[in-house]
JSON list of C-alpha atoms in Angstrom, two decimals:
[
{"chain": "B", "resi": 7, "resn": "GLN", "atom": "CA", "xyz": [-4.21, 7.68, 16.52]},
{"chain": "B", "resi": 8, "resn": "VAL", "atom": "CA", "xyz": [-4.72, 7.76, 12.74]},
{"chain": "B", "resi": 9, "resn": "GLN", "atom": "CA", "xyz": [-7.35, 5.32, 11.49]},
{"chain": "B", "resi": 10, "resn": "LEU", "atom": "CA", "xyz": [-6.67, 3.58, 8.16]},
{"chain": "B", "resi": 11, "resn": "VAL", "atom": "CA", "xyz": [-9.20, 1.23, 6.56]},
{"chain": "B", "resi": 12, "resn": "GLU", "atom": "CA", "xyz": [-8.42, -0.95, 3.53]},
{"chain": "B", "resi": 13, "resn": "SER", "atom": "CA", "xyz": [-10.97, -2.31, 1.08]},
{"chain": "B", "resi": 14, "resn": "GLY", "atom": "CA", "xyz": [-11.10, -4.04, -2.30]},
{"chain": "B", "resi": 15, "resn": "GLY", "atom": "CA", "xyz": [-9.46, -7.36, -1.50]},
{"chain": "B", "resi": 16, "resn": "GLY", "atom": "CA", "xyz": [-10.87, -10.68, -2.66]},
{"chain": "B", "resi": 17, "resn": "LEU", "atom": "CA", "xyz": [-10.36, -13.74, -4.83]},
{"chain": "B", "resi": 18, "resn": "VAL", "atom": "CA", "xyz": [-9.15, -13.40, -8.42]},
{"chain": "B", "resi": 19, "resn": "GLN", "atom": "CA", "xyz": [-7.73, -15.72, -11.07]},
{"chain": "B", "resi": 20, "resn": "ALA", "atom": "CA", "xyz": [-4.13, -15.43, -12.25]},
{"chain": "B", "resi": 21, "resn": "GLY", "atom": "CA", "xyz": [-3.81, -12.68, -14.86]},
{"chain": "B", "resi": 22, "resn": "GLY", "atom": "CA", "xyz": [-6.72, -10.74, -13.42]},
{"chain": "B", "resi": 23, "resn": "SER", "atom": "CA", "xyz": [-6.85, -7.38, -11.66]},
{"chain": "B", "resi": 24, "resn": "LEU", "atom": "CA", "xyz": [-7.86, -5.89, -8.33]},
{"chain": "B", "resi": 25, "resn": "ARG", "atom": "CA", "xyz": [-7.90, -2.34, -6.99]},
{"chain": "B", "resi": 26, "resn": "LEU", "atom": "CA", "xyz": [-7.26, -1.78, -3.30]},
{"chain": "B", "resi": 27, "resn": "SER", "atom": "CA", "xyz": [-8.23, 1.42, -1.52]},
{"chain": "B", "resi": 28, "resn": "CYS", "atom": "CA", "xyz": [-7.23, 2.87, 1.84]},
{"chain": "B", "resi": 29, "resn": "ALA", "atom": "CA", "xyz": [-9.25, 5.60, 3.53]},
{"chain": "B", "resi": 30, "resn": "ALA", "atom": "CA", "xyz": [-8.02, 7.79, 6.39]},
{"chain": "B", "resi": 31, "resn": "SER", "atom": "CA", "xyz": [-10.41, 9.00, 9.09]},
{"chain": "B", "resi": 32, "resn": "VAL", "atom": "CA", "xyz": [-8.47, 12.20, 9.84]},
{"chain": "B", "resi": 33, "resn": "ARG", "atom": "CA", "xyz": [-8.15, 15.47, 7.93]},
{"chain": "B", "resi": 34, "resn": "THR", "atom": "CA", "xyz": [-4.33, 15.43, 8.14]},
{"chain": "B", "resi": 35, "resn": "PHE", "atom": "CA", "xyz": [-4.04, 12.69, 5.50]},
{"chain": "B", "resi": 36, "resn": "SER", "atom": "CA", "xyz": [-2.22, 15.01, 3.11]},
{"chain": "B", "resi": 37, "resn": "SER", "atom": "CA", "xyz": [0.59, 15.41, 5.69]},
{"chain": "B", "resi": 38, "resn": "TYR", "atom": "CA", "xyz": [1.67, 11.76, 5.33]},
{"chain": "B", "resi": 39, "resn": "SER", "atom": "CA", "xyz": [3.61, 9.72, 2.84]},
{"chain": "B", "resi": 40, "resn": "MET", "atom": "CA", "xyz": [1.76, 6.44, 2.23]},
{"chain": "B", "resi": 41, "resn": "GLY", "atom": "CA", "xyz": [2.80, 2.90, 1.50]},
{"chain": "B", "resi": 42, "resn": "TRP", "atom": "CA", "xyz": [1.43, -0.56, 0.76]},
{"chain": "B", "resi": 43, "resn": "PHE", "atom": "CA", "xyz": [2.90, -3.71, 2.32]},
{"chain": "B", "resi": 44, "resn": "ARG", "atom": "CA", "xyz": [1.91, -7.36, 2.16]},
{"chain": "B", "resi": 45, "resn": "GLN", "atom": "CA", "xyz": [2.41, -10.41, 4.33]},
{"chain": "B", "resi": 46, "resn": "ALA", "atom": "CA", "xyz": [1.86, -14.08, 3.52]},
{"chain": "B", "resi": 47, "resn": "PRO", "atom": "CA", "xyz": [1.28, -16.65, 6.32]},
{"chain": "B", "resi": 48, "resn": "GLY", "atom": "CA", "xyz": [4.53, -17.50, 8.11]},
{"chain": "B", "resi": 49, "resn": "LYS", "atom": "CA", "xyz": [6.51, -14.88, 6.20]},
{"chain": "B", "resi": 50, "resn": "GLU", "atom": "CA", "xyz": [7.80, -11.39, 6.96]},
{"chain": "B", "resi": 51, "resn": "ARG", "atom": "CA", "xyz": [5.92, -8.28, 5.96]},
{"chain": "B", "resi": 52, "resn": "GLU", "atom": "CA", "xyz": [7.38, -6.87, 2.73]},
{"chain": "B", "resi": 53, "resn": "PHE", "atom": "CA", "xyz": [7.24, -3.52, 0.95]},
{"chain": "B", "resi": 54, "resn": "VAL", "atom": "CA", "xyz": [5.08, -3.26, -2.16]},
{"chain": "B", "resi": 55, "resn": "ALA", "atom": "CA", "xyz": [4.78, 0.43, -3.14]},
{"chain": "B", "resi": 56, "resn": "GLY", "atom": "CA", "xyz": [5.11, 3.92, -1.68]},
{"chain": "B", "resi": 57, "resn": "ILE", "atom": "CA", "xyz": [4.11, 7.47, -2.60]},
{"chain": "B", "resi": 58, "resn": "THR", "atom": "CA", "xyz": [5.11, 10.92, -1.30]},
{"chain": "B", "resi": 59, "resn": "LEU", "atom": "CA", "xyz": [2.81, 13.69, -0.03]},
{"chain": "B", "resi": 60, "resn": "SER", "atom": "CA", "xyz": [2.08, 15.24, -3.41]},
{"chain": "B", "resi": 61, "resn": "GLY", "atom": "CA", "xyz": [2.22, 12.01, -5.38]},
{"chain": "B", "resi": 62, "resn": "GLY", "atom": "CA", "xyz": [5.25, 13.24, -7.31]},
{"chain": "B", "resi": 63, "resn": "ARG", "atom": "CA", "xyz": [7.51, 10.37, -6.23]},
{"chain": "B", "resi": 64, "resn": "THR", "atom": "CA", "xyz": [6.71, 6.66, -6.25]},
{"chain": "B", "resi": 65, "resn": "VAL", "atom": "CA", "xyz": [8.73, 3.56, -5.43]},
{"chain": "B", "resi": 66, "resn": "TYR", "atom": "CA", "xyz": [7.89, -0.07, -6.23]},
{"chain": "B", "resi": 67, "resn": "ALA", "atom": "CA", "xyz": [9.27, -3.42, -5.20]},
{"chain": "B", "resi": 68, "resn": "ASP", "atom": "CA", "xyz": [11.01, -5.18, -8.10]},
{"chain": "B", "resi": 69, "resn": "SER", "atom": "CA", "xyz": [8.48, -8.00, -7.93]},
{"chain": "B", "resi": 70, "resn": "VAL", "atom": "CA", "xyz": [5.55, -5.70, -8.83]},
{"chain": "B", "resi": 71, "resn": "LYS", "atom": "CA", "xyz": [7.11, -3.13, -11.18]},
{"chain": "B", "resi": 72, "resn": "GLY", "atom": "CA", "xyz": [5.12, -2.78, -14.38]},
{"chain": "B", "resi": 73, "resn": "ARG", "atom": "CA", "xyz": [2.09, -4.53, -12.85]},
{"chain": "B", "resi": 74, "resn": "PHE", "atom": "CA", "xyz": [1.05, -2.43, -9.82]},
{"chain": "B", "resi": 75, "resn": "THR", "atom": "CA", "xyz": [0.36, 1.31, -9.65]},
{"chain": "B", "resi": 76, "resn": "ILE", "atom": "CA", "xyz": [0.03, 3.37, -6.47]},
{"chain": "B", "resi": 77, "resn": "SER", "atom": "CA", "xyz": [-1.88, 6.67, -6.45]},
{"chain": "B", "resi": 78, "resn": "ARG", "atom": "CA", "xyz": [-3.48, 9.06, -3.98]},
{"chain": "B", "resi": 79, "resn": "ASP", "atom": "CA", "xyz": [-6.32, 11.55, -3.85]},
{"chain": "B", "resi": 80, "resn": "ASN", "atom": "CA", "xyz": [-5.65, 14.01, -1.04]},
{"chain": "B", "resi": 81, "resn": "ALA", "atom": "CA", "xyz": [-9.02, 15.70, -1.49]},
{"chain": "B", "resi": 82, "resn": "LYS", "atom": "CA", "xyz": [-10.73, 12.39, -0.65]},
{"chain": "B", "resi": 83, "resn": "ASN", "atom": "CA", "xyz": [-8.12, 11.22, 1.90]},
{"chain": "B", "resi": 84, "resn": "THR", "atom": "CA", "xyz": [-7.51, 7.98, 0.01]},
{"chain": "B", "resi": 85, "resn": "VAL", "atom": "CA", "xyz": [-4.61, 6.00, -1.43]},
{"chain": "B", "resi": 86, "resn": "SER", "atom": "CA", "xyz": [-5.09, 3.21, -3.96]},
{"chain": "B", "resi": 87, "resn": "LEU", "atom": "CA", "xyz": [-3.17, 0.27, -5.37]},
{"chain": "B", "resi": 88, "resn": "GLN", "atom": "CA", "xyz": [-4.13, -0.91, -8.84]},
{"chain": "B", "resi": 89, "resn": "MET", "atom": "CA", "xyz": [-2.93, -4.49, -9.29]},
{"chain": "B", "resi": 90, "resn": "ASN", "atom": "CA", "xyz": [-2.82, -5.97, -12.80]},
{"chain": "B", "resi": 91, "resn": "SER", "atom": "CA", "xyz": [-1.51, -9.26, -14.19]},
{"chain": "B", "resi": 92, "resn": "LEU", "atom": "CA", "xyz": [-1.82, -10.85, -10.77]},
{"chain": "B", "resi": 93, "resn": "LYS", "atom": "CA", "xyz": [0.16, -13.99, -9.95]},
{"chain": "B", "resi": 94, "resn": "PRO", "atom": "CA", "xyz": [-0.41, -16.69, -7.30]},
{"chain": "B", "resi": 95, "resn": "GLU", "atom": "CA", "xyz": [2.68, -15.41, -5.47]},
{"chain": "B", "resi": 96, "resn": "ASP", "atom": "CA", "xyz": [0.87, -12.09, -4.94]},
{"chain": "B", "resi": 97, "resn": "THR", "atom": "CA", "xyz": [-1.44, -13.86, -2.48]},
{"chain": "B", "resi": 98, "resn": "ALA", "atom": "CA", "xyz": [-1.13, -12.15, 0.92]},
{"chain": "B", "resi": 99, "resn": "VAL", "atom": "CA", "xyz": [-2.78, -9.80, 3.37]},
{"chain": "B", "resi": 100, "resn": "TYR", "atom": "CA", "xyz": [-2.23, -6.26, 2.09]},
{"chain": "B", "resi": 101, "resn": "TYR", "atom": "CA", "xyz": [-1.76, -3.35, 4.50]},
{"chain": "B", "resi": 102, "resn": "CYS", "atom": "CA", "xyz": [-1.71, 0.38, 3.94]},
{"chain": "B", "resi": 103, "resn": "ALA", "atom": "CA", "xyz": [0.55, 2.47, 6.16]},
{"chain": "B", "resi": 104, "resn": "ALA", "atom": "CA", "xyz": [1.21, 6.14, 6.91]},
{"chain": "B", "resi": 105, "resn": "ASP", "atom": "CA", "xyz": [4.65, 7.72, 7.34]},
{"chain": "B", "resi": 106, "resn": "VAL", "atom": "CA", "xyz": [4.75, 11.05, 9.19]},
{"chain": "B", "resi": 107, "resn": "HIS", "atom": "CA", "xyz": [8.39, 11.71, 8.28]},
{"chain": "B", "resi": 108, "resn": "ARG", "atom": "CA", "xyz": [9.12, 14.29, 5.59]},
{"chain": "B", "resi": 109, "resn": "SER", "atom": "CA", "xyz": [11.07, 12.79, 2.70]},
{"chain": "B", "resi": 110, "resn": "LEU", "atom": "CA", "xyz": [11.58, 13.37, -1.01]},
{"chain": "B", "resi": 111, "resn": "VAL", "atom": "CA", "xyz": [11.48, 9.61, -1.62]},
{"chain": "B", "resi": 112, "resn": "PRO", "atom": "CA", "xyz": [9.06, 7.06, -0.09]},
{"chain": "B", "resi": 113, "resn": "HIS", "atom": "CA", "xyz": [10.54, 4.80, 2.58]},
{"chain": "B", "resi": 114, "resn": "THR", "atom": "CA", "xyz": [10.68, 1.07, 1.84]},
{"chain": "B", "resi": 115, "resn": "SER", "atom": "CA", "xyz": [11.13, -0.28, 5.38]},
{"chain": "B", "resi": 116, "resn": "SER", "atom": "CA", "xyz": [8.13, -1.10, 7.55]},
{"chain": "B", "resi": 117, "resn": "HIS", "atom": "CA", "xyz": [10.03, 0.36, 10.51]},
{"chain": "B", "resi": 118, "resn": "ASP", "atom": "CA", "xyz": [9.70, 3.85, 8.98]},
{"chain": "B", "resi": 119, "resn": "TYR", "atom": "CA", "xyz": [5.89, 3.80, 9.02]},
{"chain": "B", "resi": 120, "resn": "ASP", "atom": "CA", "xyz": [3.89, 4.97, 12.01]},
{"chain": "B", "resi": 121, "resn": "PHE", "atom": "CA", "xyz": [0.26, 3.95, 11.44]},
{"chain": "B", "resi": 122, "resn": "TRP", "atom": "CA", "xyz": [-1.25, 0.82, 9.91]},
{"chain": "B", "resi": 123, "resn": "GLY", "atom": "CA", "xyz": [-4.58, -0.41, 8.65]},
{"chain": "B", "resi": 124, "resn": "GLN", "atom": "CA", "xyz": [-6.13, -3.75, 9.61]},
{"chain": "B", "resi": 125, "resn": "GLY", "atom": "CA", "xyz": [-5.28, -5.41, 6.30]},
{"chain": "B", "resi": 126, "resn": "THR", "atom": "CA", "xyz": [-7.30, -6.91, 3.46]},
{"chain": "B", "resi": 127, "resn": "GLN", "atom": "CA", "xyz": [-6.91, -10.42, 2.01]},
{"chain": "B", "resi": 128, "resn": "VAL", "atom": "CA", "xyz": [-5.91, -10.88, -1.63]},
{"chain": "B", "resi": 129, "resn": "THR", "atom": "CA", "xyz": [-5.99, -14.42, -3.01]},
{"chain": "B", "resi": 130, "resn": "VAL", "atom": "CA", "xyz": [-4.84, -15.24, -6.55]},
{"chain": "B", "resi": 131, "resn": "SER", "atom": "CA", "xyz": [-5.74, -18.70, -7.86]},
{"chain": "B", "resi": 132, "resn": "SER", "atom": "CA", "xyz": [-4.15, -20.66, -10.71]}
]
Protein backbone atom coordinates (compact mmCIF):
# COMPACT_ATOMS: atom_id res chain seq x y z
CA GLN A 1 0.00 0.00 0.00
CA VAL A 2 1.19 3.54 -0.76
CA GLN A 3 2.59 5.37 2.27
CA LEU A 4 1.83 9.10 2.56
CA VAL A 5 3.25 11.24 5.37
CA GLU A 6 2.13 14.83 6.04
CA SER A 7 4.19 17.46 7.83
CA GLY A 8 4.14 21.20 8.50
CA GLY A 9 1.04 21.54 10.65
CA GLY A 10 0.96 23.60 13.82
CA LEU A 11 -0.48 26.63 15.59
CA VAL A 12 -0.70 29.98 13.81
CA GLN A 13 -2.50 33.28 14.39
CA ALA A 14 -5.27 34.46 12.07
CA GLY A 15 -3.80 36.11 8.98
CA GLY A 16 -0.65 34.02 9.15
CA SER A 17 0.68 31.31 6.85
CA LEU A 18 1.61 27.64 6.94
CA ARG A 19 3.03 25.27 4.34
CA LEU A 20 2.03 21.62 4.47
CA SER A 21 4.01 18.90 2.73
CA CYS A 22 3.18 15.30 1.86
CA ALA A 23 5.86 12.76 1.00
CA ALA A 24 5.27 9.43 -0.72
CA SER A 25 7.39 6.39 0.12
CA VAL A 26 7.04 4.76 -3.32
CA ARG A 27 8.62 5.59 -6.67
CA THR A 28 5.24 5.56 -8.47
CA PHE A 29 4.22 8.93 -6.99
CA SER A 30 4.16 10.56 -10.42
CA SER A 31 1.43 8.11 -11.50
CA TYR A 32 -1.12 9.62 -9.09
CA SER A 33 -3.28 12.70 -8.96
CA MET A 34 -3.06 14.21 -5.47
CA GLY A 35 -5.46 16.05 -3.21
CA TRP A 36 -5.72 17.75 0.16
CA PHE A 37 -8.73 17.30 2.44
CA ARG A 38 -9.52 18.54 5.94
CA GLN A 39 -11.76 17.44 8.77
CA ALA A 40 -12.82 19.32 11.90
CA PRO A 41 -14.02 17.43 15.02
CA GLY A 42 -17.57 16.13 14.57
CA LYS A 43 -17.72 17.21 10.93
CA GLU A 44 -17.39 15.47 7.57
CA ARG A 45 -14.13 15.39 5.67
CA GLU A 46 -14.14 18.08 2.96
CA PHE A 47 -12.16 18.73 -0.20
CA VAL A 48 -9.58 21.52 -0.12
CA ALA A 49 -7.43 21.30 -3.28
CA GLY A 50 -6.39 18.85 -6.00
CA ILE A 51 -3.72 18.59 -8.68
CA THR A 52 -3.25 16.33 -11.73
CA LEU A 53 -0.22 14.17 -12.59
CA SER A 54 1.76 16.87 -14.36
CA GLY A 55 0.53 19.75 -12.23
CA GLY A 56 -1.18 21.33 -15.22
CA ARG A 57 -4.66 21.29 -13.68
CA THR A 58 -5.66 22.41 -10.20
CA VAL A 59 -9.00 22.67 -8.42
CA TYR A 60 -9.79 24.52 -5.17
CA ALA A 61 -12.71 24.64 -2.81
CA ASP A 62 -14.49 28.00 -2.93
CA SER A 63 -13.62 28.61 0.72
CA VAL A 64 -9.85 28.63 0.03
CA LYS A 65 -9.58 30.14 -3.47
CA GLY A 66 -7.09 32.98 -3.57
CA ARG A 67 -5.56 31.94 -0.23
CA PHE A 68 -4.26 28.37 -0.72
CA THR A 69 -1.96 27.02 -3.45
CA ILE A 70 -1.34 23.35 -4.21
CA SER A 71 1.84 22.24 -6.01
CA ARG A 72 3.86 19.08 -6.60
CA ASP A 73 7.44 18.07 -7.24
CA ASN A 74 7.46 14.67 -8.92
CA ALA A 75 11.25 14.43 -8.77
CA LYS A 76 11.05 14.58 -4.96
CA ASN A 77 7.77 12.63 -4.64
CA THR A 78 6.11 15.45 -2.71
CA VAL A 79 2.96 17.56 -2.86
CA SER A 80 2.57 20.80 -0.92
CA LEU A 81 -0.19 23.12 0.23
CA GLN A 82 0.76 26.75 0.82
CA MET A 83 -1.85 28.33 3.10
CA ASN A 84 -1.96 32.13 3.40
CA SER A 85 -4.35 34.52 5.15
CA LEU A 86 -5.45 31.75 7.48
CA LYS A 87 -8.76 32.02 9.32
CA PRO A 88 -10.01 30.31 12.51
CA GLU A 89 -12.45 28.31 10.37
CA ASP A 90 -9.45 26.71 8.63
CA THR A 91 -8.72 24.81 11.86
CA ALA A 92 -8.85 21.07 11.13
CA VAL A 93 -6.80 17.95 10.59
CA TYR A 94 -5.41 18.09 7.05
CA TYR A 95 -4.93 14.93 5.00
CA CYS A 96 -3.16 14.31 1.72
CA ALA A 97 -4.57 11.65 -0.58
CA ALA A 98 -3.60 9.83 -3.78
CA ASP A 99 -5.94 9.09 -6.69
CA VAL A 100 -4.85 6.30 -9.06
CA HIS A 101 -7.53 7.12 -11.64
CA ARG A 102 -6.48 8.91 -14.81
CA SER A 103 -8.32 12.20 -15.24
CA LEU A 104 -7.79 15.57 -16.89
CA VAL A 105 -9.32 17.31 -13.87
CA PRO A 106 -8.68 16.54 -10.17
CA HIS A 107 -11.51 14.76 -8.36
CA THR A 108 -13.20 16.62 -5.50
CA SER A 109 -14.88 13.69 -3.72
CA SER A 110 -13.05 11.75 -1.01
CA HIS A 111 -14.59 8.57 -2.44
CA ASP A 112 -12.41 8.94 -5.56
CA TYR A 113 -9.13 8.75 -3.63
CA ASP A 114 -7.43 5.46 -2.87
CA PHE A 115 -4.63 6.16 -0.36
CA TRP A 116 -4.48 8.52 2.61
CA GLY A 117 -1.91 9.95 4.97
CA GLN A 118 -2.28 10.00 8.75
CA GLY A 119 -3.16 13.70 8.89
CA THR A 120 -1.56 16.78 10.44
CA GLN A 121 -3.24 19.25 12.81
CA VAL A 122 -3.64 22.89 11.79
CA THR A 123 -4.93 25.30 14.44
CA VAL A 124 -5.64 28.96 13.68
CA SER A 125 -6.20 31.24 16.67
CA SER A 126 -7.95 34.62 16.82
